Coordinates of C-alpha atoms and ligand atoms in Angstrom, one line a residue:
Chain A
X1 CA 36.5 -75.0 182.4
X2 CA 39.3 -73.8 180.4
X3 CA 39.2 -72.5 177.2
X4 CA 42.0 -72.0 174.6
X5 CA 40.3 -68.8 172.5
X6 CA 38.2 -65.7 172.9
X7 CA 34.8 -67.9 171.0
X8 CA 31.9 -67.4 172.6
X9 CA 31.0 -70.7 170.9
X10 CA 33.9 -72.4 172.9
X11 CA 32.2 -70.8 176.3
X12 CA 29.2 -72.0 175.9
X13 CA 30.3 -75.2 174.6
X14 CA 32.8 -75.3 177.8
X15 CA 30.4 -74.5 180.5
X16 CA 28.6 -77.5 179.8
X17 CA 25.0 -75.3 178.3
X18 CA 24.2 -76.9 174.7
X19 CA 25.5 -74.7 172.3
X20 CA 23.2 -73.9 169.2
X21 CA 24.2 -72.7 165.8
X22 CA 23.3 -72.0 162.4
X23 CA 23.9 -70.9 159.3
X24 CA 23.9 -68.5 156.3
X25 CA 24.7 -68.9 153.1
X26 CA 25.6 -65.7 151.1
X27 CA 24.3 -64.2 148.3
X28 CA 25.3 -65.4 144.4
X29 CA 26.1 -61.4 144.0
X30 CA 27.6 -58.7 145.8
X31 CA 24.3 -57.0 148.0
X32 CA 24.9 -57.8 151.5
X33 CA 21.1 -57.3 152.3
X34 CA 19.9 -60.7 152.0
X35 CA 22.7 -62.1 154.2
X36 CA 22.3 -59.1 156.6
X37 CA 18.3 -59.8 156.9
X38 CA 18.8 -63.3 157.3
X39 CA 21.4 -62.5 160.2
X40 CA 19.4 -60.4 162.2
X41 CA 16.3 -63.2 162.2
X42 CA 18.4 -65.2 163.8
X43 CA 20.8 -63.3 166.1
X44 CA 19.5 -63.8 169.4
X45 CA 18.5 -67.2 168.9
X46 CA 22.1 -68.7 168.5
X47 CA 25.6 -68.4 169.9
X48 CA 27.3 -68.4 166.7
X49 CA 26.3 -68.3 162.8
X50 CA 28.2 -70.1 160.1
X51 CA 28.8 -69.0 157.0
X52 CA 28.7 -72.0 153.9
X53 CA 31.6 -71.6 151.9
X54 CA 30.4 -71.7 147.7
X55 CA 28.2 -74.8 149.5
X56 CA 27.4 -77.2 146.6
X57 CA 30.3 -76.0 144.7
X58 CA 27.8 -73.2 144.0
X59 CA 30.1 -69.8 143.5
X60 CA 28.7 -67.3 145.9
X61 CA 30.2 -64.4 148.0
X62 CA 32.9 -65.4 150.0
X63 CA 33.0 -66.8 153.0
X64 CA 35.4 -64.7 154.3
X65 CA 34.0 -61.4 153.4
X66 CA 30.5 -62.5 154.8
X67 CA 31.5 -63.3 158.1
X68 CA 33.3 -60.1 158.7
X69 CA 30.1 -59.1 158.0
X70 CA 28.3 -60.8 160.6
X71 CA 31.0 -59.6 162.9
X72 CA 30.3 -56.0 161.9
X73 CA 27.2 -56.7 162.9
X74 CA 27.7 -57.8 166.2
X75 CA 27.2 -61.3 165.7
X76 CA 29.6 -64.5 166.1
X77 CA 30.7 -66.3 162.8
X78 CA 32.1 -69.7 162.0
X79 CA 34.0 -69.3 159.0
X80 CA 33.4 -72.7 156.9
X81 CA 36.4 -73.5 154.7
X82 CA 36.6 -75.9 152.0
X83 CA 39.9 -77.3 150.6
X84 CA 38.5 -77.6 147.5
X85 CA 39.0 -73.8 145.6
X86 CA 42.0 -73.2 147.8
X87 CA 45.5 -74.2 148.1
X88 CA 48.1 -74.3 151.2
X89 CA 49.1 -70.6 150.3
X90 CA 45.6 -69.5 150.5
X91 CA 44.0 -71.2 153.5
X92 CA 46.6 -70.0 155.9
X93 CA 46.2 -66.7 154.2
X94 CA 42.1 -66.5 154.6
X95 CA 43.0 -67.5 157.6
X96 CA 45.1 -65.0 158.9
X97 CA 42.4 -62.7 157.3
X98 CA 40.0 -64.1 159.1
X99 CA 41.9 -63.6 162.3
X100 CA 42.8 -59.9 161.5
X101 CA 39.0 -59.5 162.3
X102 CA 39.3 -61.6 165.0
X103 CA 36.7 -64.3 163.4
X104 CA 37.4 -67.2 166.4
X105 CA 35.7 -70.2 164.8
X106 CA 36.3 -72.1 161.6
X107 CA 34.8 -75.0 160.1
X108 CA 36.9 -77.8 158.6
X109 CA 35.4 -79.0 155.1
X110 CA 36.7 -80.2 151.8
X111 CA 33.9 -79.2 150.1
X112 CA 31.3 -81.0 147.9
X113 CA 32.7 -82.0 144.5
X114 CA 32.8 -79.1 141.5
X115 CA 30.7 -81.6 139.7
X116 CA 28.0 -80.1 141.2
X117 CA 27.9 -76.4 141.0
X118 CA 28.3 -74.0 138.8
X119 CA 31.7 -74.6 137.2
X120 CA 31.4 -78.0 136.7
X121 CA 34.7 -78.1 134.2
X122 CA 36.6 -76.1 136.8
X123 CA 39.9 -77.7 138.3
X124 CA 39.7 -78.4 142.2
X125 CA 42.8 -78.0 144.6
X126 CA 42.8 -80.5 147.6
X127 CA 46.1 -79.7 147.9
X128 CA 45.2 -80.5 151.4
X129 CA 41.6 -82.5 153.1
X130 CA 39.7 -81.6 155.9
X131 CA 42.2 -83.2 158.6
X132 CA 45.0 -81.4 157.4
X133 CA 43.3 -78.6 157.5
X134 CA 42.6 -78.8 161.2
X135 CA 46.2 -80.1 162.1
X136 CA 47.1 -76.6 160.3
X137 CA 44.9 -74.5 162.1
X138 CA 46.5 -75.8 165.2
X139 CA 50.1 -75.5 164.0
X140 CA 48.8 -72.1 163.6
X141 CA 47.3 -71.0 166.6
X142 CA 48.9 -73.0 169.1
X143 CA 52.4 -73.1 167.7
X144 CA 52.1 -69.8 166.4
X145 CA 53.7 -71.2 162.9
X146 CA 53.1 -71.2 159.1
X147 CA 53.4 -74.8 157.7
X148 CA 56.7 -73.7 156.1
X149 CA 57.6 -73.1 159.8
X150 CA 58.2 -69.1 160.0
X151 CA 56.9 -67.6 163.0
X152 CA 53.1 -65.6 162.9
X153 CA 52.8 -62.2 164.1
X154 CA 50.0 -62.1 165.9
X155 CA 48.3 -66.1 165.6
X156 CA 44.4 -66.7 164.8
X157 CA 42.9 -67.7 168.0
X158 CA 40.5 -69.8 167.0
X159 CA 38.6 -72.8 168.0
X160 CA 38.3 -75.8 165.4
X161 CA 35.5 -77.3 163.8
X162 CA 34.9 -79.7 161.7
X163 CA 31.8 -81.6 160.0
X164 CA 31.3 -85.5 160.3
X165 CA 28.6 -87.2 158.6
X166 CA 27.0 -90.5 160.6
X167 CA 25.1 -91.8 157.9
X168 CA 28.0 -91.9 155.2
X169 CA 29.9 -95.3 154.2
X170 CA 31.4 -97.2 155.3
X171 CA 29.5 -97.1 158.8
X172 CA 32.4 -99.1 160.4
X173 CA 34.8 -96.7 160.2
X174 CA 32.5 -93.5 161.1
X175 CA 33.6 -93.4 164.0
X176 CA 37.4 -94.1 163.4
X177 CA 37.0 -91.2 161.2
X178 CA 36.3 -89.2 164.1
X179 CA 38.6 -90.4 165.7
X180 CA 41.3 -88.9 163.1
X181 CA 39.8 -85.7 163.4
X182 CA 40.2 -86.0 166.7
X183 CA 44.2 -86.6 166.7
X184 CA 44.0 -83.6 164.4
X185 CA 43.2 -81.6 166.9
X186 CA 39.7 -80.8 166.1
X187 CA 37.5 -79.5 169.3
X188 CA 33.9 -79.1 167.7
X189 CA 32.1 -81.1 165.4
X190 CA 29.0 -80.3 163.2
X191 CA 27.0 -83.1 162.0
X192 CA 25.4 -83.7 158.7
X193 CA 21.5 -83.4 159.1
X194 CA 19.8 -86.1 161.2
X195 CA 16.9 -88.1 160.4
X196 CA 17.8 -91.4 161.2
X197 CA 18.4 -90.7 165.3
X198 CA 18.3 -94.7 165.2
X199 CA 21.4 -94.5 163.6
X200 CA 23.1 -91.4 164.7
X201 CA 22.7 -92.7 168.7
X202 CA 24.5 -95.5 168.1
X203 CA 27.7 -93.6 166.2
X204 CA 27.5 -91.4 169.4
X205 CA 27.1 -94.4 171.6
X206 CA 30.2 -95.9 169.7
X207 CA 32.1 -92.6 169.7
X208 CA 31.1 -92.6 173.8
X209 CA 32.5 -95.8 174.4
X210 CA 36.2 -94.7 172.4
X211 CA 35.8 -91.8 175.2
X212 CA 35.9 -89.1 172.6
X213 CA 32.3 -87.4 172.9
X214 CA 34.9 -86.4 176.1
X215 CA 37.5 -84.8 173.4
X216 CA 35.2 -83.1 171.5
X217 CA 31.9 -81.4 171.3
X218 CA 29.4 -82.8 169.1
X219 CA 26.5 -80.7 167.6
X220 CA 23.8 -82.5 166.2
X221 CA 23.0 -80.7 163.0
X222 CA 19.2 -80.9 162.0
X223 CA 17.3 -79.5 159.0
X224 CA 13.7 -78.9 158.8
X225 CA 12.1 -80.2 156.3
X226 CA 9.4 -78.1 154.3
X227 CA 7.7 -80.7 152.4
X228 CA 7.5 -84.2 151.4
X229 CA 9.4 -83.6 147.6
X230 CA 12.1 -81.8 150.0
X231 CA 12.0 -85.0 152.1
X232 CA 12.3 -87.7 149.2
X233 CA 15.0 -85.6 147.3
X234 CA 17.1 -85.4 150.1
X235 CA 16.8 -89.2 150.5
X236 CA 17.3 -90.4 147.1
X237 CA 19.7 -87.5 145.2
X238 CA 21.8 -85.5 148.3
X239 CA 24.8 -88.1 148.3
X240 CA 25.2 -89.3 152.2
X241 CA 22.3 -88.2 153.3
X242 CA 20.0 -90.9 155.1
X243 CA 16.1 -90.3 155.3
X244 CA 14.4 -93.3 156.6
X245 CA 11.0 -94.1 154.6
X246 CA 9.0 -93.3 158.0
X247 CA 10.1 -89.7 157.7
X248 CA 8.8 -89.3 154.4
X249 CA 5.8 -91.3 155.1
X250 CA 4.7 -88.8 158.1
X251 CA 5.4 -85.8 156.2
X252 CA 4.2 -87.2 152.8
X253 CA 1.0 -88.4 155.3
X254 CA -0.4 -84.6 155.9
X255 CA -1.8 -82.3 153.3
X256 CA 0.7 -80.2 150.8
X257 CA -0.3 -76.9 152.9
X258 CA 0.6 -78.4 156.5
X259 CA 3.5 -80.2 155.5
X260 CA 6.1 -77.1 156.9
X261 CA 4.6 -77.3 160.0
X262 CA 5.1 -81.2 160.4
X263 CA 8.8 -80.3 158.9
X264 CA 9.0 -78.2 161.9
X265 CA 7.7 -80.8 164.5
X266 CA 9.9 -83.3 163.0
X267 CA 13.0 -81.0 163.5
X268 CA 11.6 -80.2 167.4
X269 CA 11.2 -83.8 168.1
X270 CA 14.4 -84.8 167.0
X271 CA 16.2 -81.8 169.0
X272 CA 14.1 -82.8 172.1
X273 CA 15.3 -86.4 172.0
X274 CA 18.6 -85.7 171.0
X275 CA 19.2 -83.5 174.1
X276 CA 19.0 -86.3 176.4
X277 CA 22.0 -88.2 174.7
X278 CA 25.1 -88.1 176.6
X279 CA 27.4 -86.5 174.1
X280 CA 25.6 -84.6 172.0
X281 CA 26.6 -80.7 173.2
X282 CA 24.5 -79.0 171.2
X283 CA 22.6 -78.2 168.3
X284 CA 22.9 -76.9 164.0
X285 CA 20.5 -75.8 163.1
X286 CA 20.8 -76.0 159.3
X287 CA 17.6 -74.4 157.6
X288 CA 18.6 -73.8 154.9
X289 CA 16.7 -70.7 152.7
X290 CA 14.5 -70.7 155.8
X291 CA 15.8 -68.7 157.9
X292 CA 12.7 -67.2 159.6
X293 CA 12.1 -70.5 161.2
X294 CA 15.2 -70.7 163.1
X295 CA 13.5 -69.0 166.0
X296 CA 10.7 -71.0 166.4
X297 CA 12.7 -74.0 166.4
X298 CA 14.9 -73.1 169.0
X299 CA 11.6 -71.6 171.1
X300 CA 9.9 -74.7 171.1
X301 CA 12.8 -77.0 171.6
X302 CA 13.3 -75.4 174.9
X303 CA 17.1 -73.4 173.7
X304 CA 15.7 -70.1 174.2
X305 CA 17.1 -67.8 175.3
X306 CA 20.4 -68.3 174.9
X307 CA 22.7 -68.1 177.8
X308 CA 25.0 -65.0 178.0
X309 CA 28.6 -66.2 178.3
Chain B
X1 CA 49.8 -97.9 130.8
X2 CA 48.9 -94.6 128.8
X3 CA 45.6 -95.0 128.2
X4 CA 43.8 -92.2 125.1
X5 CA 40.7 -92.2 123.4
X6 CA 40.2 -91.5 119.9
X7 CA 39.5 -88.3 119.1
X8 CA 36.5 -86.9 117.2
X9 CA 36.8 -87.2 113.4
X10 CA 34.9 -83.7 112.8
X11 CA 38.4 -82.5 114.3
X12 CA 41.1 -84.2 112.6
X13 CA 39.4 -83.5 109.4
X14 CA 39.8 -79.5 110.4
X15 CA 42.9 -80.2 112.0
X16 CA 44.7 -81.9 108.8
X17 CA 42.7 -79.8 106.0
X18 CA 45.2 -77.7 105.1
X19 CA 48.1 -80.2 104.1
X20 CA 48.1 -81.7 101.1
X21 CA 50.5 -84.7 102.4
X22 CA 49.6 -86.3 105.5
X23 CA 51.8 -88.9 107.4
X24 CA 49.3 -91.2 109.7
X25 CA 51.7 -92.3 112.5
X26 CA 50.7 -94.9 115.0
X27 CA 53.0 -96.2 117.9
X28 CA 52.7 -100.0 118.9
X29 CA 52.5 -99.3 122.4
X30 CA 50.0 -98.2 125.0
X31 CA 47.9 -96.7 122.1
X32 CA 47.4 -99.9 120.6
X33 CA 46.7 -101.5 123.6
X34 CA 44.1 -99.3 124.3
X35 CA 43.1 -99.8 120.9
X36 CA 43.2 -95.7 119.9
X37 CA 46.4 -95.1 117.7
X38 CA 47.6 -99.0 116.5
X39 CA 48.5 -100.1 113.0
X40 CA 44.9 -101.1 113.0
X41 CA 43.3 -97.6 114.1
X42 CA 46.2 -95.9 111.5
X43 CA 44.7 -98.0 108.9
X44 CA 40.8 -97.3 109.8
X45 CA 41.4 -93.6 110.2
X46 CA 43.8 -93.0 106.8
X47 CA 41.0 -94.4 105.0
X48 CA 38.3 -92.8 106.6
X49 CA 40.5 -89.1 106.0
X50 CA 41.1 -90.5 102.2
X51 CA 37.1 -91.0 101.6
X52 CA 36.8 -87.8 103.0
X53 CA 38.6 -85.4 100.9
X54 CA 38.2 -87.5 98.1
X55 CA 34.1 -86.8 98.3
X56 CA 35.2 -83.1 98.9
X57 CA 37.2 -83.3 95.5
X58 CA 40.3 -82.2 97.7
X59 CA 43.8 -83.8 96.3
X60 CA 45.7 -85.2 99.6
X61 CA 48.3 -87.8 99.9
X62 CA 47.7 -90.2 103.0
X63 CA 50.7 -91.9 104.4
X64 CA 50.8 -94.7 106.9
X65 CA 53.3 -96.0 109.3
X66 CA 53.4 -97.3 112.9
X67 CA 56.9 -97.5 114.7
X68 CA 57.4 -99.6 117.9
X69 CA 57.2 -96.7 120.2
X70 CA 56.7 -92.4 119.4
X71 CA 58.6 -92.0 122.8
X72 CA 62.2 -93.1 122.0
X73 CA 65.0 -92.1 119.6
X74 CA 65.8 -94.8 117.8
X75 CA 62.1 -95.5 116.7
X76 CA 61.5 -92.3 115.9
X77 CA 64.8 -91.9 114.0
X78 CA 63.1 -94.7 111.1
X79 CA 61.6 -92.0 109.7
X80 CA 64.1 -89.4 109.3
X81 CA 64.5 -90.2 105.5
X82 CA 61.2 -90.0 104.2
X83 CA 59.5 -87.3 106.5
X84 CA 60.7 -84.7 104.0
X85 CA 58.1 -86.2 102.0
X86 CA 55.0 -84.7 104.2
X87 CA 53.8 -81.6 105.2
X88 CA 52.5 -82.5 108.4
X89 CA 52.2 -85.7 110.7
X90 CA 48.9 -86.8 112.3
X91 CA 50.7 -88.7 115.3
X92 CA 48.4 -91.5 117.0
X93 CA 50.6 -91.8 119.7
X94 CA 49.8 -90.6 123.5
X95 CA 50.8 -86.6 123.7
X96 CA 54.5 -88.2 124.8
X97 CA 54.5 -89.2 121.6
X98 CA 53.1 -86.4 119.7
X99 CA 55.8 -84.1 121.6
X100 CA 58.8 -86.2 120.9
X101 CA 57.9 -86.4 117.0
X102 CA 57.5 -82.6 117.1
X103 CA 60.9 -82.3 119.0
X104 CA 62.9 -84.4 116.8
X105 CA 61.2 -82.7 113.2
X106 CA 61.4 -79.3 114.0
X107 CA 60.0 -78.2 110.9
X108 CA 57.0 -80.2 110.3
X109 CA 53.7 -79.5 111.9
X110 CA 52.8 -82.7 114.1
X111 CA 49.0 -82.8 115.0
X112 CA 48.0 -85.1 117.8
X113 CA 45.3 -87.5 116.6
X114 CA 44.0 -89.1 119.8
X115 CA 43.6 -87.0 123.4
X116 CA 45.5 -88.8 125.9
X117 CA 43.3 -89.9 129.3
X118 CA 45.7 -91.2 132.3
X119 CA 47.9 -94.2 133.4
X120 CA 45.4 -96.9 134.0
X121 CA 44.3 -100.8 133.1
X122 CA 42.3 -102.4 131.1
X123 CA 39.5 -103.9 132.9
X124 CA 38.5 -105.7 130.1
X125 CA 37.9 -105.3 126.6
X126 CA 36.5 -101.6 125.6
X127 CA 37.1 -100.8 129.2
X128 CA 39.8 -98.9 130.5
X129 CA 40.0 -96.8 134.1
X130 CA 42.4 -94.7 136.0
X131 CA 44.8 -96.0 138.5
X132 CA 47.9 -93.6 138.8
X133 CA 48.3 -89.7 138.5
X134 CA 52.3 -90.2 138.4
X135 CA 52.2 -88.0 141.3
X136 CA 56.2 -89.2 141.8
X137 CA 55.7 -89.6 145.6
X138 CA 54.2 -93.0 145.9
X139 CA 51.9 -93.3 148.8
X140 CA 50.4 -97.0 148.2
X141 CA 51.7 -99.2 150.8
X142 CA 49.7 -97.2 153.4
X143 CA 46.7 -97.3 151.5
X144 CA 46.3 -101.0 150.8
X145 CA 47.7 -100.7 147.2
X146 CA 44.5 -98.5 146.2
X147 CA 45.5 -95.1 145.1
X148 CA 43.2 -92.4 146.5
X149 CA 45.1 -89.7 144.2
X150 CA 43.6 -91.0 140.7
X151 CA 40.9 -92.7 142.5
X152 CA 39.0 -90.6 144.4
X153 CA 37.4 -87.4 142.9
X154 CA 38.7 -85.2 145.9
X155 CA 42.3 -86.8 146.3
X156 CA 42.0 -86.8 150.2
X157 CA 44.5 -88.6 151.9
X158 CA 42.4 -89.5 154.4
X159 CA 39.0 -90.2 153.3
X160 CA 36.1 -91.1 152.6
X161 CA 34.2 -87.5 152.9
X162 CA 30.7 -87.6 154.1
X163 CA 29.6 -87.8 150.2
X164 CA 30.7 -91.6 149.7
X165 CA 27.2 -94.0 149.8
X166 CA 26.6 -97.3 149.3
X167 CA 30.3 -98.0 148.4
X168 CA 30.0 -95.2 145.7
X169 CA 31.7 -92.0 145.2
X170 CA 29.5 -88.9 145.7
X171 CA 30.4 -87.6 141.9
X172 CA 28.4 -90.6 140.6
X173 CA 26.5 -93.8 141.2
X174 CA 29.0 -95.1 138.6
X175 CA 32.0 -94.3 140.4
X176 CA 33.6 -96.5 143.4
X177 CA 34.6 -94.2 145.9
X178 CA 38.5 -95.4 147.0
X179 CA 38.1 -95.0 150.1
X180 CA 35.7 -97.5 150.4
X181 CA 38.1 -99.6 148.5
X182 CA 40.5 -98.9 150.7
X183 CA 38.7 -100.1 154.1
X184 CA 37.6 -103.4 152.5
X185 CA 40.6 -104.2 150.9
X186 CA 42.2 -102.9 154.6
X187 CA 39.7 -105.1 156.3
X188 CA 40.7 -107.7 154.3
X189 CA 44.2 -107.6 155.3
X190 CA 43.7 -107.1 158.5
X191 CA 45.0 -103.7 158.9
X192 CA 41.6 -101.6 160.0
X193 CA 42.9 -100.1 162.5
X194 CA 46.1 -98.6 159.9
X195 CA 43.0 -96.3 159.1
X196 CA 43.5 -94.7 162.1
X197 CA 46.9 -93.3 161.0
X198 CA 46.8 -89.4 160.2
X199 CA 48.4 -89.1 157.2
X200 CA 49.9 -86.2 156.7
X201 CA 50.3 -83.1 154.6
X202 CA 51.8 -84.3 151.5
X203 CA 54.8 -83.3 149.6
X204 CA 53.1 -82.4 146.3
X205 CA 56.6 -80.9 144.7
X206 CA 57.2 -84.4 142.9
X207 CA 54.3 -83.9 141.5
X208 CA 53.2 -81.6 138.3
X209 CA 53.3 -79.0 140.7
X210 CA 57.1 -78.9 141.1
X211 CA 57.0 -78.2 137.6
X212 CA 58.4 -80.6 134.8
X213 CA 60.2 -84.0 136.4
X214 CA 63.0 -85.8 135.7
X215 CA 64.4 -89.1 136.6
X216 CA 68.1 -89.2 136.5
X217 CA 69.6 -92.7 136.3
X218 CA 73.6 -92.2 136.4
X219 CA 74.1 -96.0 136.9
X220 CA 72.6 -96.4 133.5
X221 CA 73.8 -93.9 131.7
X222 CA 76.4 -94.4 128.6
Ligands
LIG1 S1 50.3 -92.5 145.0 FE1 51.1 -91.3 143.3 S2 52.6 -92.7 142.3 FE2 51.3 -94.0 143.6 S3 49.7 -94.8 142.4 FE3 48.9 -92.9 143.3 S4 49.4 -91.2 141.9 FE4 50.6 -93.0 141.3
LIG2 S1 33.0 -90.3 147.9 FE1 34.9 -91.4 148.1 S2 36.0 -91.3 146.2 FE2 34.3 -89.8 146.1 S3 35.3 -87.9 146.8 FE3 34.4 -88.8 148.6 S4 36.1 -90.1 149.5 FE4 36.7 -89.5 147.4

């Protein structure tokens, strides 16, 4: 078991234990009560907490800031970066900011389009996507060098994430995709939410077979769902998101007032089976504005506690 | 070609109210192809501008002309000796056009008359679409001749992101993402596995953010 940085999310993730995060997305404003609260729910529950960068294009308190946050508190943060608000310039600079606090995980995004957020007219950047991203992190840590090629006092040490989504198209090249992220140099990945475990077994069955659920350490990312609107919404308007109709049949099959408790059982059931897949190295846990729930998912899929690394 | 799009009427009419003589010029180029700032569109929108003011009891002199191109000299030079005769130009070219007008009559207020899109095609008629940012770095022989810098909505070099379903682009059920463009037309040419290729960071100083271009041509020059 060797590991490269100081994460306790690389640990874990090394020592063979499934791994489980989750995540927090700040405020819209400047109080740091919310995001504080909805930290301490979940501390002892997960190894390491990311933070959503403006998620949905949505402009929020920033990533950055957040996490040192979480680290003030005592907690481990994954810093989620998008390409999309930032260019070259900036990224290595958030991330040497980042590192100054010795934040040891980030996340590898480009970030939903502006089109959806709040500043729909805005410009983006993508002066850079996702992959280049990660092959700069690298360059950073491991050659401790600026993409310009000066010499970093000090490199980030941390260990590389990046999301892959199963369920988008095409389907024949999901897993050549991961592959790219792969010769990036990318060493954890976070999936989009499953529903369709149909589906997402087979693209780890495929990645399994291209040996590189051995290069990489796949967390299956699942999301509760709280009721049956929450169910067919995310099937029919979240772009790459895939809800099978039985889903929102069982959930759409109890009464309104039980239908967060079936969401739960859902989420259980699908961390339960998941954790027999060769592969899968963990769980995220992505509930998102439902927080307080974290806890009992992670109880009664059998995660808890967490082991102490 | 350039592709532009008309623009609003409402905002000529505010654009052009304070000039008693008005020069409508139209290029016979990309405009017309695109059917924005032709002869024809000179003629519809001169006419239009004349009912106008004429209901509003406001005296103007309308002017129409249309030279081959607004982006070269010697075109532009055909109306040296009568542009004394206006007090502003409503150019229909693309904002090439517009510029070079403006450059070449210092004096005289040129107002653009059409907002200019992007290089694209004409799918058909009434249809035009994006296919080129002019990003001076050409990248499309590794991406199956489909250009993921005009065509898809994040630029990404090494697409799709999680957001592309069904063939479509996560911005809108309208939209084709490129990228899946890009691993048909791939898979068509049996190249799938060129996906595989990282591309890498790209050199983005050829494009507008190296600030304004030039292509030097000595070989050609007299
Ligand atoms: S790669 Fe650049 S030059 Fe080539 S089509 Fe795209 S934008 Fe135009
Ligand atoms: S869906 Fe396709 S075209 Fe749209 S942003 Fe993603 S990769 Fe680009």
């Amino acid at each position: 078991m060797t590991t490269k940085t100081p994460s306790k999310l690389e640990k874990i993730l090394a020592s063979g234990q499934l791994a489980v995060t989750s995540e927090v997305g700040p405020p819209r404003g400047s109080n740091p009560k919310h995001l504080e609260e909805k930290a301490n729910i979940i501390r002892n529950h997960v190894d390491a907490v990311n933070i959503t960068d403006n998620q949905t294009s949505v402009t929020r308190l920033c990533s950055l800031a957040a996490c040192i946050r979480l680290k003030l508190m005592g907690l481990e943060p994954v810093l989620q970066m998008v390409t999309r608000d930032r260019n070259r310039i900036a990224l290595q600079s958030d991330i040497l900011g980042a590192a100054s606090f010795d934040i040891h995980n980030i996340l590898c995004l480009s970030g939903d389009h502006q089109s959806f957020g709040d500043c729909a007219t805005g410009q983006n950047v993508h002066d850079l996507d996702s992959m280049q991203l990660i092959q700069t992190v690298r360059r950073m840590r491991d050659e401790g060098k600026f993409l310009g090629g000066a010499d970093i006092d000090r490199p980030p040490r941390m260990f590389v994430g990046a999301a892959a989504n199963p369920f988008a198209d095409p389907f024949e090249i999901r897993v050549m995709r991961l592959a790219k992220k792969v010769a990036a140099g990318v060493e954890f990945i976070q999936t989009q939410c499953i529903y369709n475990l149909d589906k997402f077994e087979l693209w780890v069955k495929m990645a399994r077979d291209r040996g590189l659920t051995e290069q990489v350490h796949i967390m299956a990312g699942v999301t509760p769902l709280k009721s049956a609107g929450m169910a067919r919404y995310m099937k029919n308007r979240v772009p790459g998101m895939d809800v099978p109709d039985e889903v929102v049949k069982r959930i759409a099959g109890v009464p309104k007032e039980k239908q967060p408790e079936e969401g739960i059982a859902i989420c259980v059931e699908t961390i339960e089976r998941l954790k027999t897949v060769p592969g899968v190295h963990g769980f995220h846990i992505m509930a998102i504005e439902w927080e307080e729930k974290v806890p009992e998912i992670v109880e009664r899929a059998g995660l808890y506690p967490r082991p102490q690394v | 070609m350039i592709v532009a799009d008309k623009k609003p009427i409402e905002e000529i009419i505010e654009a052009v109210r304070p000039y008693g003589r008005l020069l409508i010029l139209g290029c016979n180029e990309c405009v017309t192809v695109c059917e924005a700032g032709g002869k024809k569109e000179v003629g519809v929108l001169a006419s239009a501008l004349r009912m106008y003011f004429l209901n509003q009891g406001q005296e103007k002199r309308i002017d129409e002309v249309t030279l081959e191109r607004q982006c070269d000299h010697e075109y532009l030079e055909e109306i040296r000796d009568r542009i004394d005769n206006y007090d502003a130009v409503l150019s229909l070219a693309c904002g090439v056009g517009v510029q070079f007008t403006a450059e070449k009559y210092l004096s005289k207020p040129v107002l653009p008359g059409v907002n200019t899109c992007f290089l694209g095609v004409t799918e058909k008629r009434g249809l035009w679409t994006e296919r080129c940012q002019a990003c001076g770095q050409c990248i499309l022989a590794y991406t199956a001749g489909i250009c993921p810098v005009s065509r898809c909505a994040k630029r990404l070099l090494n697409g799709p992101c999680g957001g592309s379903t069904k063939g479509k682009c996560e911005i809108s059920k309208d939209v084709d993402c490129a990228w899946q463009l890009i691993v048909d037309r791939l898979k068509a040419l049996g190249r799938l596995e060129d996906y595989e290729k990282l591309f890498s960071i790209k050199d983005w100083s050829t494009d507008r953010a190296g600030g304004p271009r030039k292509v030097v041509r000595e070989d050609v020059q007299i």
